[in-house]
XYZ file of C-alpha atoms in Angstrom:
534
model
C 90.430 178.282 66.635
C 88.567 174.726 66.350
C 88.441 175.340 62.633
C 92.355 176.018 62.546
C 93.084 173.325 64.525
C 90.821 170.937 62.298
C 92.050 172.384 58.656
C 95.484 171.245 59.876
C 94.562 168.091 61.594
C 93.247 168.074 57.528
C 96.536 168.202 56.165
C 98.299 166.186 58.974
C 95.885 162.887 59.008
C 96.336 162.001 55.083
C 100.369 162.711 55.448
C 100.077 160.011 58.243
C 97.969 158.149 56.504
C 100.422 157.492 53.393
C 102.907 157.024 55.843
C 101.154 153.907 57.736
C 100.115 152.119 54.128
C 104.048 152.397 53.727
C 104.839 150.570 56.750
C 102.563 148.023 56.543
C 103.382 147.075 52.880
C 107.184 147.109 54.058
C 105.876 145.106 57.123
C 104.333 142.548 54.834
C 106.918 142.198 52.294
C 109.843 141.753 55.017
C 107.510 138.920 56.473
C 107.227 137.330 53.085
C 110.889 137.470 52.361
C 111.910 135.823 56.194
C 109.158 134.179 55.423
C 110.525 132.156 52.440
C 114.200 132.037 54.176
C 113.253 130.452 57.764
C 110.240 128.529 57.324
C 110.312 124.985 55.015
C 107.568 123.203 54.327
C 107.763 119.407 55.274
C 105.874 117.739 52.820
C 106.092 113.976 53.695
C 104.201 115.184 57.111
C 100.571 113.366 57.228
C 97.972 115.504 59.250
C 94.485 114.610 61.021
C 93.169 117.590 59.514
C 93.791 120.567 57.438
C 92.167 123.837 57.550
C 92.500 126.115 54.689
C 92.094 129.334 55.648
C 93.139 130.741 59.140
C 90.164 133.567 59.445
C 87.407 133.844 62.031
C 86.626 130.215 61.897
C 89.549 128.332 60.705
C 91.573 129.391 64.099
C 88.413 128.727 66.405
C 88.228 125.426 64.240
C 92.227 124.665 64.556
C 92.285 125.561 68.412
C 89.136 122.926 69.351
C 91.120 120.491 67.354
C 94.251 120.707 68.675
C 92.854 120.727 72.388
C 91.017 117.554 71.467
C 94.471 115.921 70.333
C 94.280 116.272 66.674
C 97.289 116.796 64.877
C 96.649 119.981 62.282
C 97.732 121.703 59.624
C 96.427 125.403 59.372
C 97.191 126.827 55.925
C 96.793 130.514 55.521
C 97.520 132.999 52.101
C 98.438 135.996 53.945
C 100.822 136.631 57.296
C 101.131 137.253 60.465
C 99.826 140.611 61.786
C 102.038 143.483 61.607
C 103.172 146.013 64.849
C 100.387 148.121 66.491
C 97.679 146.795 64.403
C 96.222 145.763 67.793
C 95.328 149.467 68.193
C 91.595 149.970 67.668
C 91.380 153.053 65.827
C 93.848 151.635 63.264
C 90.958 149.259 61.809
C 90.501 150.819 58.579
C 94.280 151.250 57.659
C 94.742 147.459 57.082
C 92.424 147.688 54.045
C 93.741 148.064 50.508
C 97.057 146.905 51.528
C 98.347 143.658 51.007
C 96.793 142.306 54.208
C 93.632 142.471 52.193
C 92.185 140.377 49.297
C 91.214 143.716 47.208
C 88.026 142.111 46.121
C 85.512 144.685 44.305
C 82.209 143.574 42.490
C 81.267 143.447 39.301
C 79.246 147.066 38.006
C 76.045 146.642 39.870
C 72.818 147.601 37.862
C 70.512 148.542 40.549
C 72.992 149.670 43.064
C 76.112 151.605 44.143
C 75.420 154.402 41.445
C 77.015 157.027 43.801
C 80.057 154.487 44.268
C 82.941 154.666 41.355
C 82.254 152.719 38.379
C 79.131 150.901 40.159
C 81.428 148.849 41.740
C 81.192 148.285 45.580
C 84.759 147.387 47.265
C 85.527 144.367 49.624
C 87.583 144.089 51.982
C 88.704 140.663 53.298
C 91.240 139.464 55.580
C 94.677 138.007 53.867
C 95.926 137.724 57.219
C 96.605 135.608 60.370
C 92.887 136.300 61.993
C 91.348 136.767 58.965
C 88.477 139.517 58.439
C 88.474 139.736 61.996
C 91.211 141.898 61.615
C 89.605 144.464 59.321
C 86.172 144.858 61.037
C 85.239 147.705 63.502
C 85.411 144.492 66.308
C 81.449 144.536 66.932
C 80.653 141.089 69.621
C 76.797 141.671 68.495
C 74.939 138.132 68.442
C 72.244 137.012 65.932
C 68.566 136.810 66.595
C 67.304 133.339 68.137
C 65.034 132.750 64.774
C 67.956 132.649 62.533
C 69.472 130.037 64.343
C 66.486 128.274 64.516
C 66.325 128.762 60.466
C 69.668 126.956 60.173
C 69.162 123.837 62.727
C 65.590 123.141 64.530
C 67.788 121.798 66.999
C 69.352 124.685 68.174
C 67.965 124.934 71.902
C 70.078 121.660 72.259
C 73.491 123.509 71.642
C 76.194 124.191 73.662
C 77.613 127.826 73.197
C 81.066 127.817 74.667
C 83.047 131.442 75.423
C 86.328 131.981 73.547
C 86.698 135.240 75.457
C 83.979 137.678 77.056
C 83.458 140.902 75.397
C 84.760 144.365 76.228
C 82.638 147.108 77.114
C 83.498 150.348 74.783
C 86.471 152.230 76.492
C 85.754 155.426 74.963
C 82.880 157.048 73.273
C 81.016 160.066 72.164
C 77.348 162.014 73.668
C 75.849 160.892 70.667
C 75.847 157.095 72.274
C 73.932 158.519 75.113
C 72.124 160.502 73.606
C 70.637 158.067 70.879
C 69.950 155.655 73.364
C 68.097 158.108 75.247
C 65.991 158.963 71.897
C 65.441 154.767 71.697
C 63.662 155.023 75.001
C 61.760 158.185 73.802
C 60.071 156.191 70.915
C 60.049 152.737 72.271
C 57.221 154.312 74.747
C 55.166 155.427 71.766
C 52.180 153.089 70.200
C 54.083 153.003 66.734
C 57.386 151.435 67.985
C 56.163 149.351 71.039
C 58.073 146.098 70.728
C 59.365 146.978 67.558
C 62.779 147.850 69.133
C 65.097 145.684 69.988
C 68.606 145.376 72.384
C 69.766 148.648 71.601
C 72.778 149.388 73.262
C 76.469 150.290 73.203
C 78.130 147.727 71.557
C 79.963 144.956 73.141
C 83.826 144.675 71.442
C 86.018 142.459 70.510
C 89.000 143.922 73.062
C 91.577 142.801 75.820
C 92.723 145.721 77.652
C 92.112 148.215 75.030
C 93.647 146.146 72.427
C 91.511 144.386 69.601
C 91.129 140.887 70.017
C 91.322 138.831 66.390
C 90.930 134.476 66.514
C 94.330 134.380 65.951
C 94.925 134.857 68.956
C 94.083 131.183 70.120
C 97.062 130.092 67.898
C 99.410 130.187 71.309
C 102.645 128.891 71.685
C 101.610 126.249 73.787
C 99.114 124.786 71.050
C 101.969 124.915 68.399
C 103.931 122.650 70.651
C 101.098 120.114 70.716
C 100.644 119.520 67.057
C 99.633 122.466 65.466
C 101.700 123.791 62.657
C 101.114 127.305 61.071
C 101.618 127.514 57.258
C 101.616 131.501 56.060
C 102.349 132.877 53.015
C 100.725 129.926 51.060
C 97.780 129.797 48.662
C 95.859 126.677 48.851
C 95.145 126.051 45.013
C 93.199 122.463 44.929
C 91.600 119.864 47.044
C 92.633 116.335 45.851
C 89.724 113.403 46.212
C 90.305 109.423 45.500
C 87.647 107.563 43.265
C 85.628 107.389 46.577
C 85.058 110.892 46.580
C 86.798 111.444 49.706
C 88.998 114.484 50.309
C 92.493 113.479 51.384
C 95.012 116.217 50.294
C 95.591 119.832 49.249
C 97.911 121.397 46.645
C 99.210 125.089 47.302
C 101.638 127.477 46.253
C 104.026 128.982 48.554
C 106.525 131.490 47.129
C 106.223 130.005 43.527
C 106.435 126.724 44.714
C 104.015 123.979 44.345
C 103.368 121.290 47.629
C 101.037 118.501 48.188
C 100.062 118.320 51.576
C 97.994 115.170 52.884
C 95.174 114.634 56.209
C 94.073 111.107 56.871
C 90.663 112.102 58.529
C 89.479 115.628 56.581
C 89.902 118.804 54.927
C 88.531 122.140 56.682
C 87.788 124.753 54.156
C 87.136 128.478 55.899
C 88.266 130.323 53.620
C 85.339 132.532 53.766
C 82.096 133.322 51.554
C 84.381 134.188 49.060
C 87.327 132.157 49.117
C 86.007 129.285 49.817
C 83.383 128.548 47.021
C 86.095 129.841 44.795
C 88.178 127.139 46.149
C 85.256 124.344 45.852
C 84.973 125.215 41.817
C 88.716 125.055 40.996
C 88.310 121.642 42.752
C 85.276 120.589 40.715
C 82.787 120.407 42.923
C 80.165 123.470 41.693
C 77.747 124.137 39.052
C 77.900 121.597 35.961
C 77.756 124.199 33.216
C 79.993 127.040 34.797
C 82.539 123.969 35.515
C 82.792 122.758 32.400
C 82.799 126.191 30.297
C 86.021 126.814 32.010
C 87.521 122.706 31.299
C 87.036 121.809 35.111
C 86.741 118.593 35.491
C 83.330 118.313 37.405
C 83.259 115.801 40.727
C 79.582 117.061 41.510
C 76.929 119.618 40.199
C 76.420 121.824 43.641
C 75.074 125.133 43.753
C 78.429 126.257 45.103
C 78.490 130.134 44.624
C 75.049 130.724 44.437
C 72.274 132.454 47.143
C 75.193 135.327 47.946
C 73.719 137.535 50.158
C 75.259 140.369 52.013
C 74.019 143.291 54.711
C 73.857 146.365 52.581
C 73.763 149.612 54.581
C 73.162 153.467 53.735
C 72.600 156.657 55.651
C 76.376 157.683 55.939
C 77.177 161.248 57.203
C 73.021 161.746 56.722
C 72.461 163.439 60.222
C 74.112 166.884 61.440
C 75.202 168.235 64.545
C 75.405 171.753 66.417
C 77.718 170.572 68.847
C 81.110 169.068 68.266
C 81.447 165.581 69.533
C 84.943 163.683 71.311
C 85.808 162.147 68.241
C 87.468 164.157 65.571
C 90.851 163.816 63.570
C 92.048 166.526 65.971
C 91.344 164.246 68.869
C 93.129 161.476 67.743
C 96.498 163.866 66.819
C 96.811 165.199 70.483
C 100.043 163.456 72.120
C 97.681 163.089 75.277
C 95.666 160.469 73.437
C 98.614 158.484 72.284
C 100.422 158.503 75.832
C 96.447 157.902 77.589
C 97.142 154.595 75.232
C 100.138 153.050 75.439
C 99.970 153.707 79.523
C 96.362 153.153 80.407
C 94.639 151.196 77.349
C 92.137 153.626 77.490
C 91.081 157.192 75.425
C 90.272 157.849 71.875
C 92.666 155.214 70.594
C 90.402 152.585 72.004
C 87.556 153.485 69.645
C 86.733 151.045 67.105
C 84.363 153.426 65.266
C 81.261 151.742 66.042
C 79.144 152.948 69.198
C 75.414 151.992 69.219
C 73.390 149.116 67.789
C 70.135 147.819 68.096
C 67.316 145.845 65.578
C 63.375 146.946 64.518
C 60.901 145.352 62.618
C 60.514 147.203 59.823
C 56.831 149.031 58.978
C 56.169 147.437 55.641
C 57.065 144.054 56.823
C 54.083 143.604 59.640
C 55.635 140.839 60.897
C 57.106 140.508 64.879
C 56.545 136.988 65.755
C 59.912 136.407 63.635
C 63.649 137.850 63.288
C 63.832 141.758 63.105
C 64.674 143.157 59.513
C 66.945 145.954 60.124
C 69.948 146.856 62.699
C 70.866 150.142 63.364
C 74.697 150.908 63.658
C 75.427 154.193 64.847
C 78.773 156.030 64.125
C 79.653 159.189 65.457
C 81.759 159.855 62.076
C 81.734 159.772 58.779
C 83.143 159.995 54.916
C 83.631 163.646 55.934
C 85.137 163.329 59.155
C 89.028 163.179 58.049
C 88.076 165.098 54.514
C 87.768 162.149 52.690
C 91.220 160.839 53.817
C 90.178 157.015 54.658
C 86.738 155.883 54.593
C 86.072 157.789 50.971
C 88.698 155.304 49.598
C 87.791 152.210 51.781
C 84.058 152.681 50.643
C 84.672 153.608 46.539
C 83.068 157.038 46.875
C 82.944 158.901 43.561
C 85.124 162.134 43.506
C 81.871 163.680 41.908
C 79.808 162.175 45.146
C 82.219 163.632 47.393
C 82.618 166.706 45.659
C 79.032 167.615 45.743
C 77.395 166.378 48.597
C 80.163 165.130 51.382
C 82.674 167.784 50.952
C 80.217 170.397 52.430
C 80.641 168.706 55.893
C 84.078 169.333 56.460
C 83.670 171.819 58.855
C 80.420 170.304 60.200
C 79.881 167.753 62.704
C 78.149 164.683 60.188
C 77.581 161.430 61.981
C 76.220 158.129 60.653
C 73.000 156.532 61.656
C 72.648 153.790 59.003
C 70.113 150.863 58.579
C 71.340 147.571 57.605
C 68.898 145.337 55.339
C 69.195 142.251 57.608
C 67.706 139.688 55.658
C 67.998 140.894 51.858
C 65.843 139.155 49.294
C 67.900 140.144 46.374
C 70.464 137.119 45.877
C 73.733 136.992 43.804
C 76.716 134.718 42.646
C 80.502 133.853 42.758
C 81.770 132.643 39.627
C 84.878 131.723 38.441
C 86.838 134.292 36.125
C 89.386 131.796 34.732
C 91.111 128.207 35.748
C 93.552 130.477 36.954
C 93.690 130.428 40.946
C 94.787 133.845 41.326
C 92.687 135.488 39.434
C 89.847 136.996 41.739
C 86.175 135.068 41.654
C 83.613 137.209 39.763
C 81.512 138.396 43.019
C 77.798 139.921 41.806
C 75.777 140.706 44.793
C 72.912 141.616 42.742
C 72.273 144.796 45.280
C 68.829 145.738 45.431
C 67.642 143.840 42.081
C 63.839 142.619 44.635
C 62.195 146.047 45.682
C 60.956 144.440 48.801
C 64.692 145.576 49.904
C 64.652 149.215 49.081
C 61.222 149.444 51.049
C 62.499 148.023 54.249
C 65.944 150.405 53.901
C 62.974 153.132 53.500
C 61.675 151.992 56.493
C 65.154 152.496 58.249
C 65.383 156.041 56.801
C 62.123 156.750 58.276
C 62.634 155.507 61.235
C 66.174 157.789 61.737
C 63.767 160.274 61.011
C 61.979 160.311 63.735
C 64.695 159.539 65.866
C 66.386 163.043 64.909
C 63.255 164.873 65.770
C 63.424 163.222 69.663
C 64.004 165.489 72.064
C 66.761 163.995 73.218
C 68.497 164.826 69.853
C 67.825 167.519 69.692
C 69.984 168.559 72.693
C 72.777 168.065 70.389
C 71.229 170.392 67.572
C 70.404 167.019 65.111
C 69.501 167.733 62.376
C 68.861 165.594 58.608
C 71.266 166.357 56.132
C 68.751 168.167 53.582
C 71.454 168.292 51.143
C 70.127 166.883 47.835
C 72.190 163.894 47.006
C 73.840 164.367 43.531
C 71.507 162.196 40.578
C 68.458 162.973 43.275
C 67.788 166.603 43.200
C 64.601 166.109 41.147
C 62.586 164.321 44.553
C 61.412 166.059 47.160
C 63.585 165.231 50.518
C 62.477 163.026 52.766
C 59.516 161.271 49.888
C 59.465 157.736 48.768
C 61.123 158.663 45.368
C 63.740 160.164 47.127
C 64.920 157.837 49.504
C 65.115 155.211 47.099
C 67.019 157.127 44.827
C 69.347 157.616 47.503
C 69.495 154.253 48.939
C 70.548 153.099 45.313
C 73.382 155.657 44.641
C 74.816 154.692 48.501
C 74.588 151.847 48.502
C 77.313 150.139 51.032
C 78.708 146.704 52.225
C 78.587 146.106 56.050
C 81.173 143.381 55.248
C 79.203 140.397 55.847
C 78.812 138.082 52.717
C 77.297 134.910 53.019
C 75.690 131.948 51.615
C 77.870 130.586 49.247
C 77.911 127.168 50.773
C 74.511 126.883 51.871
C 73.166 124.541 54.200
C 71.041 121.813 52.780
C 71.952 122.854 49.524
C 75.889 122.560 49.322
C 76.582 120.594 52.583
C 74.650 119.567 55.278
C 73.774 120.739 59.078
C 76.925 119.261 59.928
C 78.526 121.347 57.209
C 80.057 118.478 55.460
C 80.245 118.167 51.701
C 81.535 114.550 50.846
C 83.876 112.354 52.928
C 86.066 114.251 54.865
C 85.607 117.438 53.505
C 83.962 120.565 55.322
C 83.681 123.484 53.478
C 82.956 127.208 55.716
């Protein structure tokens, strides 16, 4: 009966599926067209500031400025969100529609060989809110060394609350049950203080509904000088012969405005967006610059040092017992109505339960920040037969053929090590003078093997975790399957895991680095006069 009841959950979930990607591209289009009716721009209008880019940290930024009596203009490409997007479980459905930049990389050499054409997908926020509308909603703070990296002064800083996190309103044994293994090893000689803050994770969420920075964008701080532009891609930053920032040009439904601030220019436009941004305005590297006829206003290493979390280890663990959260879960009636009456149930789950950071083995080193995080997922590629998270993630249909679509049936859930602080270093690059043509984004994946050995060191580690006893109460088991190009290593061996780690090789959506500090702007993140790039 549970295998009837999932084969047509199977044949259900895609059907819906299709049918939200439909509404939301109708959704966004019918905002765009009101958009363009309703909503002039007033270009003789003179701003304190303007913020390009209305994301994570463009709204925080706008909101602190407009409480300190700033008059601002907050300039964003994409819209407003759309209806019930506020549901947690909807996360991934906002991706690869036009509420998303459909970024990809270039083919990676020493990466993403399982993924199709090389080419790792991501997904960023063209949206009121930015990214923070895509992610699984995760409130999981950084380590008190990286901040200390960053600005010696940081024991000196005030850390104010926007909001205070949301404890998970629904969630799987396997949370329990990990955390339960955690404490198992943390008592042993090999892992004493190598564990840290493992827990369930903290969430972004108001009363079972995600909570996104665009939320600070109230009514009452439009009435007090804020004014929202949507729809509108930001193009250029203008400078005088003083090198100081004092206008933007963007496009808004094929039409070209100059919009002016007489005290500075916020770019958050993300690790992406914004360098891409900086070189169209000429501030980047010389010889890039001038190969494309940019006029160049200073040689920075704009674009350079990119750096993102790479994960692995998806669907890698198995389970004899069926766990809360399934397609067929999700379908029942109940869990809609426990929703839309209570805020609580299976729609509340944001798809992330447990996280927690080691040291890894081969690093030897715990007087500093730990080198991977754990993010446990009580799903998977296979959960919804490749439905979603297959096309979110580029999965080969050769991957999923061979190795994921075996799980179907099975109960495959995600313990995956993210490389925290990757060695291997890429670029952004300009493709053209064009500003909508996408940046060239090269992550470089796995090019220093010093990152491959500490991902071993994760796969090890979730190992050993599997054979706790407190796993094994739910049957866990390692997914022995050979993955497809890896067949000729022994499971579980050095070779193998490396071979593994560079077919799956996966974004945890966190780029950064583009705009370094102390190499593109300074520790009080300005560039030249007026002008703050994020």
């Amino acid at each position: 009966m549970v295998a009837l009841a999932k084969s047509i959950a199977f044949i259900i979930f895609p059907i819906l599926v299709f049918l939200c990607s439909q509404f939301l591209e109708i959704s966004y289009y019918l905002n765009d067209y009101v958009d363009s009716v309703l909503n002039k721009i007033q270009q003789e209008k003179v701003y304190n500031f303007i913020i390009v880019g209305a994301g994570t940290a463009g709204s925080i930024i706008a909101a602190k400025l407009i409480d300190a009596g700033e008059k601002v203009l907050l300039v964003e490409a994409g819209g407003p969100p759309p209806p019930f997007v506020n549901i947690p479980v909807l996360s991934p459905m906002l991706q690869q529609t036009p509420y998303d930049w459909h970024l990809r990389t270039i083919p990676q050499v020493h990466a993403c060989k399982g993924l199709i054409d090389n080419i790792s997908i991501w997904p960023r926020g063209k949206i009121l809110g930015g990214s923070s509308r895509l992610n699984m909603m995760a409130y999981v703070e950084g380590h008190p060394e990286d901040y200390h990296d960053w600005f010696p002064d940081y024991n000196d800083f005030r850390i104010e609350e926007l909001f205070i996190p949301d404890e998970l309103r629904w969630c799987s044994v396997l949370s329990k049950t990990i955390l339960e293994g955690i404490s198992e090893l943390s008592s042993t000689d090999k892992y004493k203080n190598r564990l840290n803050d493992f827990m369930k994770v903290p969430v972004a969420m108001e009363n079972g509904a995600r909570w996104s920075t665009d939320k600070l964008l109230t009514p009452e701080r439009l009435s007090k000088g804020l004014d929202v532009i949507t729809h509108a891609q930001v193009e250029k930053i203008n400078f005088d012969s003083n090198n100081k920032a004092h206008s933007i040009l963007l496009k808004k439904h094929d039409r070209k405005y100059v919009m002016r601030a007489t005290d500075g220019i916020v770019v958050s436009a993300g690790a992406i967006g914004t360098p891409k941004l900086l070189m169209l305005s000429g501030i980047g590297p010389k010889i890039h610059l001038k190969g494309l006829s940019i006029d160049v206003i200073n040689d920075l290493p704009v674009g350079k040092n990119l750096i993102d979390h790479v994960l692995t280890g998806i669907d890698l663990v198995i389970l004899n017992t069926s766990l809360s959260v399934s397609v067929t879960q999700m379908l029942k009636p109940s869990s809609a109505l426990n929703y839309f009456l209570f805020g609580e149930g299976p729609w509340t789950f944001p798809g992330l339960e447990v996280v927690g950071t080691l040291y890894a083995d081969s690093m030897k080193n715990l007087t500093k920040y730990p080198d991977i995080q754990l993010m446990v997922m009580p799903v998977g590629i296979s959960h919804d037969n490749g439905a979603t998270l297959r096309k979110y993630l580029g999965i080969s249909d050769t991957i999923f053929s061979q190795y994921f679509a075996a799980l179907t049936q099975k109960t495959a859930v995600t313990l995956a090590p993210v490389l925290l602080h990757p060695k291997s270093t890429g670029e952004v690059k300009l493709k053209s003078r064009n500003p909508d043509d996408h940046p060239l984004i090269d992550p470089n994946y796995l090019s220093q093997e010093e990152d491959v050995n500490t991902l071993i060191d994760g796969l090890k580690f979730v190992e050993e975790l599997v054979n706790t006893r407190s796993m094994k109460t739910l049957g866990a088991e390692m997914n022995r399957q050979p993955f497809p190009g890896c067949e000729i290593y022994r499971f579980g061996s050095h070779k193998y895991w490396e071979c593994y780690i560079r077919h799956l090789t996966l974004t945890s959506y966190h780029p950064a680095g583009t705009c370094s500090i102390g190499k593109v702007v300074d520790k009080n993140f300005r560039y030249v006069i007026n002008f703050y790039p994020f």
